[in-house]
Amino acid sequence: EGGTPADAVPAPAAAPREHRVARGDTLAGIARRYGCDARRLAQANRLKAPAYCIRIGQRIRLEGCEG
């Protein structure tokens, strides 16, 4: 007794607020993964067109993404 009830449902996890760039990531791929528009994601992170260069280890803010 005293534990979590068997029918308890865990709270949904909060949507992430940032993504750390890993090897092989692209801005378009990150945008797709989190339900974002790549251009909007680039603007939120001050990335310059047309290359939208990102680096391994860089933190990408996920403003406006679904999660």
Short mmCIF file of N, CA and C in Angstrom, two decimals:
data_model
loop_
_atom_site.label_atom_id
_atom_site.label_comp_id
_atom_site.label_asym_id
_atom_site.label_seq_id
_atom_site.Cartn_x
_atom_site.Cartn_y
_atom_site.Cartn_z
N GLU A 1 0.84 -1.19 0.00
CA GLU A 1 0.00 0.00 0.00
C GLU A 1 0.88 1.24 0.00
N GLY A 2 0.24 2.38 -0.26
CA GLY A 2 0.96 3.63 -0.21
C GLY A 2 1.71 3.98 -1.49
N GLY A 3 1.65 3.10 -2.50
CA GLY A 3 2.32 3.39 -3.77
C GLY A 3 1.42 4.17 -4.69
N THR A 4 1.74 4.16 -5.95
CA THR A 4 0.93 4.83 -6.96
C THR A 4 -0.21 3.90 -7.33
N PRO A 5 -1.44 4.43 -7.42
CA PRO A 5 -2.56 3.57 -7.83
C PRO A 5 -2.30 2.94 -9.19
N ALA A 6 -2.76 1.71 -9.35
CA ALA A 6 -2.51 0.97 -10.59
C ALA A 6 -3.13 1.65 -11.81
N ASP A 7 -4.22 2.39 -11.60
CA ASP A 7 -4.88 3.02 -12.74
C ASP A 7 -4.41 4.46 -12.97
N ALA A 8 -3.38 4.91 -12.26
CA ALA A 8 -2.86 6.27 -12.43
C ALA A 8 -2.17 6.38 -13.79
N VAL A 9 -2.43 7.49 -14.44
CA VAL A 9 -1.81 7.75 -15.74
C VAL A 9 -0.76 8.84 -15.54
N PRO A 10 0.46 8.59 -16.00
CA PRO A 10 1.49 9.62 -15.82
C PRO A 10 1.15 10.87 -16.63
N ALA A 11 1.54 12.01 -16.11
CA ALA A 11 1.30 13.28 -16.81
C ALA A 11 2.11 13.29 -18.10
N PRO A 12 1.54 13.88 -19.16
CA PRO A 12 2.30 13.95 -20.41
C PRO A 12 3.56 14.79 -20.23
N ALA A 13 4.61 14.39 -20.90
CA ALA A 13 5.86 15.14 -20.82
C ALA A 13 5.70 16.48 -21.51
N ALA A 14 6.33 17.49 -20.95
CA ALA A 14 6.28 18.82 -21.56
C ALA A 14 7.06 18.80 -22.87
N ALA A 15 6.60 19.58 -23.83
CA ALA A 15 7.30 19.67 -25.11
C ALA A 15 8.69 20.25 -24.87
N PRO A 16 9.70 19.72 -25.53
CA PRO A 16 11.05 20.25 -25.33
C PRO A 16 11.14 21.69 -25.81
N ARG A 17 11.98 22.47 -25.17
CA ARG A 17 12.15 23.88 -25.53
C ARG A 17 13.36 24.10 -26.42
N GLU A 18 14.23 23.09 -26.50
CA GLU A 18 15.39 23.21 -27.37
C GLU A 18 15.84 21.83 -27.82
N HIS A 19 16.62 21.84 -28.88
CA HIS A 19 17.18 20.61 -29.43
C HIS A 19 18.68 20.81 -29.55
N ARG A 20 19.44 19.86 -29.07
CA ARG A 20 20.89 19.92 -29.24
C ARG A 20 21.24 19.20 -30.53
N VAL A 21 21.91 19.91 -31.42
CA VAL A 21 22.25 19.38 -32.75
C VAL A 21 23.24 18.22 -32.61
N ALA A 22 22.90 17.12 -33.27
CA ALA A 22 23.76 15.93 -33.30
C ALA A 22 24.28 15.73 -34.72
N ARG A 23 25.28 14.90 -34.85
CA ARG A 23 25.85 14.60 -36.16
C ARG A 23 24.74 14.08 -37.09
N GLY A 24 24.68 14.65 -38.29
CA GLY A 24 23.70 14.24 -39.27
C GLY A 24 22.41 15.04 -39.24
N ASP A 25 22.20 15.86 -38.20
CA ASP A 25 21.00 16.69 -38.13
C ASP A 25 21.03 17.77 -39.19
N THR A 26 19.87 18.09 -39.72
CA THR A 26 19.70 19.24 -40.59
C THR A 26 18.59 20.08 -40.00
N LEU A 27 18.55 21.35 -40.37
CA LEU A 27 17.50 22.21 -39.85
C LEU A 27 16.13 21.70 -40.31
N ALA A 28 16.04 21.27 -41.56
CA ALA A 28 14.77 20.75 -42.07
C ALA A 28 14.35 19.50 -41.30
N GLY A 29 15.29 18.63 -40.99
CA GLY A 29 14.99 17.42 -40.23
C GLY A 29 14.54 17.72 -38.81
N ILE A 30 15.20 18.69 -38.18
CA ILE A 30 14.80 19.09 -36.83
C ILE A 30 13.40 19.68 -36.87
N ALA A 31 13.14 20.52 -37.85
CA ALA A 31 11.82 21.14 -37.99
C ALA A 31 10.74 20.08 -38.16
N ARG A 32 10.98 19.10 -39.01
CA ARG A 32 10.03 18.02 -39.24
C ARG A 32 9.77 17.23 -37.95
N ARG A 33 10.83 16.96 -37.25
CA ARG A 33 10.74 16.16 -36.02
C ARG A 33 9.84 16.80 -34.97
N TYR A 34 9.89 18.14 -34.90
CA TYR A 34 9.14 18.85 -33.87
C TYR A 34 7.91 19.58 -34.39
N GLY A 35 7.55 19.34 -35.65
CA GLY A 35 6.34 19.95 -36.21
C GLY A 35 6.46 21.44 -36.44
N CYS A 36 7.61 21.89 -36.91
CA CYS A 36 7.87 23.31 -37.13
C CYS A 36 8.07 23.59 -38.62
N ASP A 37 7.99 24.85 -38.95
CA ASP A 37 8.40 25.32 -40.27
C ASP A 37 9.89 25.65 -40.19
N ALA A 38 10.69 25.14 -41.11
CA ALA A 38 12.15 25.33 -41.05
C ALA A 38 12.53 26.80 -41.10
N ARG A 39 11.83 27.60 -41.90
CA ARG A 39 12.16 29.03 -41.98
C ARG A 39 11.88 29.73 -40.66
N ARG A 40 10.77 29.38 -40.03
CA ARG A 40 10.43 29.99 -38.74
C ARG A 40 11.46 29.59 -37.67
N LEU A 41 11.87 28.33 -37.71
CA LEU A 41 12.89 27.84 -36.78
C LEU A 41 14.21 28.58 -37.01
N ALA A 42 14.56 28.79 -38.27
CA ALA A 42 15.79 29.53 -38.60
C ALA A 42 15.71 30.96 -38.08
N GLN A 43 14.58 31.62 -38.25
CA GLN A 43 14.42 32.98 -37.77
C GLN A 43 14.54 33.04 -36.25
N ALA A 44 13.90 32.10 -35.56
CA ALA A 44 13.93 32.08 -34.09
C ALA A 44 15.35 31.89 -33.56
N ASN A 45 16.20 31.28 -34.38
CA ASN A 45 17.57 31.00 -33.96
C ASN A 45 18.60 31.86 -34.68
N ARG A 46 18.11 32.88 -35.39
CA ARG A 46 18.96 33.84 -36.10
C ARG A 46 19.94 33.16 -37.05
N LEU A 47 19.45 32.16 -37.78
CA LEU A 47 20.26 31.48 -38.78
C LEU A 47 20.03 32.17 -40.12
N LYS A 48 21.09 32.36 -40.86
CA LYS A 48 21.02 33.11 -42.12
C LYS A 48 20.75 32.19 -43.31
N ALA A 49 19.83 32.64 -44.17
CA ALA A 49 19.53 31.95 -45.42
C ALA A 49 20.67 32.23 -46.39
N PRO A 50 20.92 31.44 -47.39
CA PRO A 50 20.17 30.22 -47.70
C PRO A 50 20.73 28.97 -47.04
N ALA A 51 21.91 29.05 -46.42
CA ALA A 51 22.56 27.84 -45.92
C ALA A 51 21.99 27.34 -44.60
N TYR A 52 21.53 28.24 -43.72
CA TYR A 52 21.02 27.86 -42.39
C TYR A 52 22.00 26.91 -41.70
N CYS A 53 23.26 27.31 -41.61
CA CYS A 53 24.31 26.46 -41.03
C CYS A 53 24.08 26.22 -39.55
N ILE A 54 24.15 24.94 -39.18
CA ILE A 54 24.08 24.55 -37.77
C ILE A 54 25.30 23.70 -37.47
N ARG A 55 25.69 23.65 -36.19
CA ARG A 55 26.88 22.93 -35.78
C ARG A 55 26.53 21.86 -34.74
N ILE A 56 27.28 20.79 -34.73
CA ILE A 56 27.10 19.75 -33.72
C ILE A 56 27.25 20.40 -32.35
N GLY A 57 26.31 20.10 -31.46
CA GLY A 57 26.34 20.63 -30.11
C GLY A 57 25.57 21.94 -29.95
N GLN A 58 25.23 22.57 -31.06
CA GLN A 58 24.47 23.83 -31.01
C GLN A 58 23.08 23.57 -30.44
N ARG A 59 22.58 24.51 -29.65
CA ARG A 59 21.22 24.41 -29.11
C ARG A 59 20.29 25.20 -30.00
N ILE A 60 19.27 24.53 -30.51
CA ILE A 60 18.27 25.15 -31.36
C ILE A 60 17.01 25.35 -30.53
N ARG A 61 16.59 26.61 -30.39
CA ARG A 61 15.35 26.91 -29.66
C ARG A 61 14.16 26.47 -30.51
N LEU A 62 13.21 25.82 -29.89
CA LEU A 62 12.07 25.26 -30.59
C LEU A 62 10.81 26.11 -30.43
N GLU A 63 10.95 27.39 -30.55
CA GLU A 63 9.81 28.30 -30.41
C GLU A 63 8.77 28.01 -31.49
N GLY A 64 7.52 27.86 -31.08
CA GLY A 64 6.43 27.64 -32.02
C GLY A 64 6.29 26.22 -32.53
N CYS A 65 7.03 25.29 -31.95
CA CYS A 65 6.94 23.89 -32.39
C CYS A 65 5.90 23.15 -31.55
N GLU A 66 5.33 22.11 -32.14
CA GLU A 66 4.31 21.32 -31.47
C GLU A 66 4.89 20.38 -30.42
N GLY A 67 6.08 19.83 -30.71
CA GLY A 67 6.70 18.93 -29.74
C GLY A 67 6.56 17.52 -30.02
#
